[in-house]
Each structure stands twice: as C-alpha cells, then as structure tokens.
Short mmCIF file of C-alpha atoms and ligand atoms in Angstrom, two decimals:
data_model
loop_
_atom_site.label_atom_id
_atom_site.label_comp_id
_atom_site.label_asym_id
_atom_site.label_seq_id
_atom_site.Cartn_x
_atom_site.Cartn_y
_atom_site.Cartn_z
CA MET A 1 -59.79 -58.09 -39.43
CA ARG A 2 -60.22 -55.19 -37.06
CA LYS A 3 -59.23 -55.50 -33.41
CA LYS A 4 -61.73 -56.14 -30.64
CA ILE A 5 -60.85 -53.76 -27.82
CA VAL A 6 -62.07 -53.26 -24.28
CA ALA A 7 -60.54 -50.11 -22.82
CA GLY A 8 -61.01 -48.76 -19.31
CA ASN A 9 -60.96 -45.01 -18.77
CA TRP A 10 -60.26 -44.38 -15.11
CA LYS A 11 -60.82 -40.60 -15.47
CA MET A 12 -59.81 -38.70 -12.28
CA ASN A 13 -60.20 -41.65 -9.95
CA THR A 14 -57.86 -43.60 -7.64
CA THR A 15 -54.70 -42.47 -5.89
CA VAL A 16 -51.44 -43.87 -7.23
CA PRO A 17 -51.30 -46.79 -4.71
CA GLU A 18 -54.96 -47.61 -5.44
CA GLY A 19 -54.28 -47.42 -9.18
CA ILE A 20 -51.34 -49.80 -8.90
CA GLU A 21 -53.54 -52.31 -7.04
CA LEU A 22 -56.31 -51.99 -9.65
CA ALA A 23 -53.84 -52.45 -12.51
CA LYS A 24 -52.39 -55.54 -10.80
CA ALA A 25 -55.88 -57.01 -10.42
CA VAL A 26 -56.64 -56.39 -14.11
CA VAL A 27 -53.35 -57.99 -15.18
CA GLU A 28 -53.99 -61.03 -12.92
CA ARG A 29 -57.44 -61.61 -14.38
CA SER A 30 -56.48 -60.81 -17.98
CA ALA A 31 -55.66 -64.46 -18.75
CA SER A 32 -59.38 -65.23 -18.54
CA VAL A 33 -60.17 -62.89 -21.44
CA PRO A 34 -60.26 -64.32 -24.99
CA SER A 35 -56.85 -63.71 -26.59
CA ASP A 36 -58.36 -61.81 -29.53
CA VAL A 37 -59.74 -59.10 -27.22
CA LYS A 38 -57.24 -56.33 -26.55
CA LEU A 39 -57.34 -54.88 -23.05
CA ILE A 40 -56.29 -51.28 -22.47
CA ILE A 41 -56.30 -49.24 -19.28
CA ALA A 42 -56.25 -45.43 -19.56
CA VAL A 43 -54.96 -43.95 -16.32
CA PRO A 44 -54.19 -40.48 -14.92
CA PHE A 45 -50.79 -38.96 -15.80
CA THR A 46 -49.41 -39.52 -12.28
CA HIS A 47 -50.14 -43.25 -12.59
CA LEU A 48 -48.51 -43.91 -15.96
CA TYR A 49 -44.96 -44.56 -14.83
CA PRO A 50 -45.69 -47.05 -12.03
CA VAL A 51 -48.57 -48.71 -13.93
CA ALA A 52 -46.28 -49.19 -16.96
CA GLU A 53 -44.17 -51.43 -14.71
CA VAL A 54 -47.26 -53.40 -13.64
CA VAL A 55 -48.50 -54.09 -17.19
CA LYS A 56 -45.03 -54.76 -18.65
CA GLY A 57 -44.97 -58.14 -20.40
CA SER A 58 -48.72 -58.67 -19.88
CA ALA A 59 -51.61 -58.60 -22.34
CA VAL A 60 -52.77 -55.23 -20.95
CA SER A 61 -51.82 -52.06 -22.83
CA LEU A 62 -51.36 -48.69 -21.22
CA SER A 63 -53.06 -45.47 -22.30
CA ALA A 64 -53.13 -41.86 -21.17
CA GLU A 65 -56.38 -39.90 -21.02
CA ASN A 66 -55.15 -36.81 -22.86
CA CYS A 67 -52.03 -35.05 -24.14
CA ALA A 68 -50.96 -31.48 -24.89
CA ASP A 69 -51.61 -29.73 -28.19
CA ARG A 70 -48.03 -28.35 -28.19
CA GLU A 71 -44.77 -30.17 -28.65
CA LYS A 72 -42.89 -28.79 -25.61
CA GLY A 73 -41.95 -25.61 -23.81
CA ALA A 74 -43.60 -23.03 -21.57
CA TYR A 75 -47.04 -24.62 -21.17
CA THR A 76 -47.33 -25.00 -17.40
CA GLY A 77 -49.31 -28.00 -16.29
CA GLU A 78 -49.41 -29.72 -19.67
CA VAL A 79 -48.06 -33.19 -20.51
CA SER A 80 -46.67 -33.77 -23.99
CA ALA A 81 -47.08 -36.74 -26.28
CA ALA A 82 -43.31 -37.29 -26.14
CA MET A 83 -43.49 -37.53 -22.34
CA LEU A 84 -46.20 -40.19 -22.63
CA ALA A 85 -44.14 -42.19 -25.13
CA SER A 86 -41.13 -41.96 -22.81
CA VAL A 87 -42.93 -43.96 -20.09
CA ASN A 88 -43.94 -46.74 -22.52
CA CYS A 89 -47.48 -45.51 -22.85
CA GLU A 90 -48.93 -47.05 -26.03
CA TYR A 91 -52.21 -45.15 -26.48
CA THR A 92 -53.83 -41.89 -25.56
CA ILE A 93 -57.52 -41.05 -25.43
CA LEU A 94 -58.20 -37.71 -27.15
CA GLY A 95 -61.35 -35.62 -27.45
CA HIS A 96 -63.26 -37.19 -24.59
CA SER A 97 -66.54 -35.32 -24.13
CA GLU A 98 -65.48 -34.30 -20.61
CA ARG A 99 -62.46 -32.55 -22.13
CA ARG A 100 -64.62 -30.96 -24.82
CA GLN A 101 -67.24 -29.86 -22.28
CA TYR A 102 -65.15 -28.71 -19.30
CA TYR A 103 -61.77 -27.79 -20.81
CA GLY A 104 -62.67 -26.16 -24.11
CA GLU A 105 -61.22 -28.90 -26.29
CA THR A 106 -62.04 -28.01 -29.89
CA ASP A 107 -61.71 -30.06 -33.07
CA GLU A 108 -58.89 -27.68 -34.12
CA LYS A 109 -56.91 -28.46 -30.95
CA LEU A 110 -57.62 -32.14 -31.45
CA VAL A 111 -56.03 -32.10 -34.89
CA GLU A 112 -52.82 -30.81 -33.26
CA LYS A 113 -53.02 -33.38 -30.46
CA VAL A 114 -53.59 -36.30 -32.84
CA LYS A 115 -50.68 -35.13 -35.03
CA LEU A 116 -48.29 -34.93 -32.06
CA ALA A 117 -49.45 -38.23 -30.59
CA LEU A 118 -48.95 -40.09 -33.88
CA ALA A 119 -45.60 -38.38 -34.47
CA CYS A 120 -44.42 -39.72 -31.08
CA GLY A 121 -45.52 -43.25 -31.98
CA LEU A 122 -48.64 -43.29 -29.82
CA LYS A 123 -51.93 -44.80 -30.93
CA VAL A 124 -55.00 -42.62 -30.50
CA ILE A 125 -58.49 -43.39 -29.20
CA LEU A 126 -60.51 -40.47 -30.59
CA CYS A 127 -63.87 -39.89 -28.90
CA VAL A 128 -66.93 -38.45 -30.61
CA GLY A 129 -70.56 -38.22 -29.56
CA GLU A 130 -73.60 -35.99 -29.35
CA ASN A 131 -75.08 -34.42 -26.23
CA LEU A 132 -78.68 -34.78 -25.09
CA ALA A 133 -79.95 -31.60 -26.80
CA GLU A 134 -78.36 -32.70 -30.08
CA ARG A 135 -79.87 -36.18 -29.75
CA GLU A 136 -83.32 -34.76 -28.99
CA ALA A 137 -83.05 -32.43 -31.99
CA GLY A 138 -82.28 -35.46 -34.17
CA ARG A 139 -78.80 -34.12 -34.97
CA HIS A 140 -76.75 -37.09 -33.72
CA PHE A 141 -75.62 -38.32 -37.15
CA GLU A 142 -74.69 -34.81 -38.22
CA VAL A 143 -72.73 -34.05 -35.01
CA CYS A 144 -70.72 -37.29 -35.08
CA THR A 145 -70.06 -36.95 -38.82
CA ALA A 146 -68.74 -33.41 -38.35
CA GLN A 147 -66.50 -34.44 -35.43
CA ILE A 148 -64.98 -37.23 -37.53
CA GLN A 149 -64.57 -35.04 -40.61
CA ASN A 150 -63.11 -32.07 -38.72
CA VAL A 151 -60.42 -34.15 -37.08
CA LEU A 152 -59.74 -37.39 -38.94
CA TYR A 153 -60.08 -36.01 -42.47
CA GLN A 154 -56.81 -34.14 -41.76
CA PHE A 155 -55.01 -37.51 -41.61
CA THR A 156 -54.05 -40.28 -44.03
CA ALA A 157 -55.11 -43.88 -44.55
CA GLU A 158 -51.70 -44.85 -43.14
CA ASP A 159 -52.37 -42.78 -39.97
CA MET A 160 -55.71 -44.55 -39.54
CA LYS A 161 -53.83 -47.78 -38.74
CA ASN A 162 -53.00 -46.17 -35.39
CA ILE A 163 -56.38 -44.59 -34.68
CA VAL A 164 -59.35 -46.12 -32.88
CA VAL A 165 -62.68 -44.28 -32.74
CA ALA A 166 -64.92 -44.31 -29.67
CA TYR A 167 -68.58 -43.30 -29.95
CA GLU A 168 -69.71 -42.00 -26.58
CA PRO A 169 -73.13 -40.33 -26.50
CA VAL A 170 -72.73 -37.68 -23.78
CA TRP A 171 -76.20 -38.41 -22.38
CA ALA A 172 -75.15 -42.01 -21.67
CA ILE A 173 -71.89 -41.24 -19.84
CA GLY A 174 -72.06 -41.87 -16.12
CA THR A 175 -75.85 -41.61 -16.21
CA GLY A 176 -76.72 -45.29 -16.15
CA LYS A 177 -78.62 -44.65 -19.39
CA THR A 178 -77.07 -46.79 -22.12
CA ALA A 179 -77.73 -46.26 -25.80
CA SER A 180 -79.70 -49.25 -27.01
CA SER A 181 -77.68 -51.61 -29.17
CA ALA A 182 -79.71 -50.43 -32.19
CA GLN A 183 -79.05 -46.74 -31.40
CA ALA A 184 -75.34 -47.42 -31.00
CA GLU A 185 -75.11 -49.64 -34.08
CA GLU A 186 -76.68 -47.05 -36.40
CA ILE A 187 -74.14 -44.41 -35.34
CA HIS A 188 -71.24 -46.87 -35.58
CA ALA A 189 -72.33 -47.81 -39.10
CA CYS A 190 -72.57 -44.11 -39.96
CA ILE A 191 -69.06 -43.45 -38.61
CA ARG A 192 -67.70 -46.36 -40.65
CA LYS A 193 -69.36 -44.93 -43.77
CA VAL A 194 -67.87 -41.47 -43.09
CA LEU A 195 -64.44 -43.12 -42.77
CA ALA A 196 -65.01 -45.10 -45.98
CA ASP A 197 -65.93 -41.91 -47.88
CA LYS A 198 -62.50 -40.46 -47.16
CA PHE A 199 -60.17 -43.43 -46.74
CA GLY A 200 -61.89 -46.21 -48.70
CA ALA A 201 -63.81 -49.29 -47.65
CA GLN A 202 -60.80 -51.30 -46.55
CA VAL A 203 -59.52 -48.72 -44.06
CA ALA A 204 -63.06 -48.27 -42.70
CA GLU A 205 -63.43 -52.04 -42.31
CA GLU A 206 -60.15 -52.24 -40.41
CA THR A 207 -60.82 -49.37 -38.00
CA SER A 208 -62.06 -50.40 -34.55
CA ILE A 209 -65.04 -48.36 -33.34
CA LEU A 210 -65.78 -48.67 -29.62
CA TYR A 211 -68.96 -47.83 -27.75
CA GLY A 212 -68.83 -45.93 -24.45
CA GLY A 213 -71.52 -44.79 -22.04
CA SER A 214 -72.76 -46.82 -19.06
CA CYS A 215 -71.40 -50.04 -20.55
CA LYS A 216 -71.44 -52.76 -17.90
CA PRO A 217 -71.30 -56.56 -17.60
CA SER A 218 -75.10 -56.80 -18.01
CA ASN A 219 -75.31 -54.95 -21.34
CA ALA A 220 -71.89 -55.51 -22.93
CA LYS A 221 -72.75 -58.76 -24.70
CA GLU A 222 -75.74 -57.25 -26.49
CA LEU A 223 -73.77 -54.14 -27.52
CA PHE A 224 -70.71 -56.09 -28.67
CA SER A 225 -72.85 -58.44 -30.76
CA GLN A 226 -73.63 -55.60 -33.19
CA PRO A 227 -71.72 -55.82 -36.47
CA ASP A 228 -70.11 -52.37 -36.25
CA ILE A 229 -69.38 -52.31 -32.51
CA ASP A 230 -65.82 -53.50 -31.94
CA GLY A 231 -65.66 -53.19 -28.18
CA GLY A 232 -66.11 -50.65 -25.45
CA LEU A 233 -64.61 -47.65 -23.69
CA ILE A 234 -65.59 -48.22 -20.10
CA GLY A 235 -65.75 -45.58 -17.36
CA GLY A 236 -67.28 -46.44 -13.98
CA ALA A 237 -67.24 -50.21 -14.48
CA ALA A 238 -63.49 -50.09 -15.24
CA LEU A 239 -62.80 -49.10 -11.63
CA LYS A 240 -63.64 -52.64 -10.50
CA ALA A 241 -61.33 -55.26 -12.00
CA ASP A 242 -64.04 -57.94 -11.86
CA ASP A 243 -66.56 -55.83 -13.78
CA PHE A 244 -63.99 -54.68 -16.32
CA ILE A 245 -62.88 -58.26 -16.97
CA ALA A 246 -66.50 -59.50 -17.08
CA ILE A 247 -67.19 -56.92 -19.81
CA ALA A 248 -64.18 -58.15 -21.80
CA GLN A 249 -65.34 -61.74 -21.33
CA SER A 250 -68.66 -60.85 -22.96
CA TYR A 251 -67.10 -61.47 -26.36
P1 13P B 1 -69.27 -44.56 -17.98
O1 13P B 1 -68.96 -45.97 -18.40
O2 13P B 1 -68.99 -44.28 -16.54
O3 13P B 1 -70.62 -44.11 -18.43
O4 13P B 1 -68.21 -43.64 -18.78
C1 13P B 1 -68.02 -43.82 -20.13
C2 13P B 1 -66.85 -43.00 -20.55
O5 13P B 1 -66.90 -41.79 -20.55
C3 13P B 1 -65.63 -43.72 -20.94
O6 13P B 1 -64.71 -42.86 -21.54
#
C-alpha cells in the first residue's frame, strides 16, 4: 500500500521564530490526524536545524525545499544534500516549478540533485507540472510525461522506494484556481502509467503521487478521494496550522 502524505511547503515565508511557532502548532495538532496519513513540513534552510528539534519524536517529518546539484566545495550560497542529512532532515522537495521558472532548474540538474539526495539517505519529493500555455495547448500529458522520463527514468525501482511525485499544475499554484479533481486524477493516472512503463506495475502502485496547487480545507476531500491522488503538497494553506491539519483530516 502506498503512503498517504500531506506535505506543507512553506516556500520563502516566516522568520525563524515564526517558523518554530508554526512547527510547534503543527506538532501539537498532529495527534488529530489519522495515523495512516504522513505529515511533512518543508521549511527554508535557515529553519531546518531548530525545526528538527521541534518535530523530533513526533509524527511530523522534516523536509527541505531544495538542495545543491554538487556534492560540496566552492559553490557559494548553495546547501548540499549531506548538509540537509546532517540536521536530521528526512526529505527534500526538488524541481518545484518556482525553481524551474525563476532559478533555471533543468531536468539535467534535477537528475544530479536526486542522485545526491538519495546518496545521502534523503527521500525526494519530485515536482512536475505544466504551465498555463502548455495546458491551453493541450500539452499537459506530454509535458508531465517528459518531466518524469527525463528525471526518474535515470533511477532504479529500488530508488523509487524513496521518491514521491508531486503533480503541481503551475496555473493552479497560488492562484486560487484548483485543478478539478477530474483534471488532477487524469494526470495522476498518466504519471502512474509512465512509472509503470519503466519500473513495472508494482512500483507504480507503491509510489505516492501528491497533488499541489491551491489545495485547501474546502477542496482537499474531493481531490484526495480520487484513486490516484495520494495526498497533497500544500503552499499557502500550510502557513496556518489549523488549515494544514484540516487538510490532513480530510482523509
Ligand atoms: P499553493 O497551495 O499556495 O497554491 O502552492 C502550491 C505549491 O506550490 C506547493 O508546493
């Protein structure tokens, strides 16, 4: 059985003291979430070390939002996968559309990042998704398929045990415009088929595929009821502990 996951992506929000308070509130309320739903919070690099202390021993797992595509050395301003692992970070998001769009993240760089993250024992949440122009041109299946093939086809079935996929249509991120549950489900089913083509049906069945893009307490239940949607990657609504927990309780 694949894992149900509700992950919050804080993006570049909250100061460290505010982040600690938010993490504490999530941990406090986490007992009210069904035990088969895994909670993850992805926080800015500066927050990882103190937030690791807050989530220690709780049901909440810690994630970074990115990592470097190099192992170590003279790469000013970068944070390596090994550094993340050293502060008890369990996951990292990679390939978020904001990284692809604003920081030139390519599928080639992502292959390096995923390799380094896995080598350091991190689990990866790999994001894929089409932008509005691609959706309007009817290219959404093709774009998501290519993103999965370009990155994940470089890995093995064994690696896939530590990889979660997040489908985040760019036009739905932070816009208040959610993909309908039918629109999301058809892409999730397509992603699962693309995974099955390379890794076999069992690996595809066991891989969690999350939906992200204006997911909130009012639409989470409908989205999560779809057969191929295994949870959510939550942006804005993850900045309020009550909303984040209410989304997780939708299961
Ligand atoms: P919103 O939930 O704010 O639309 O953001 C989604 C997202 O990008 C999560 O990674």
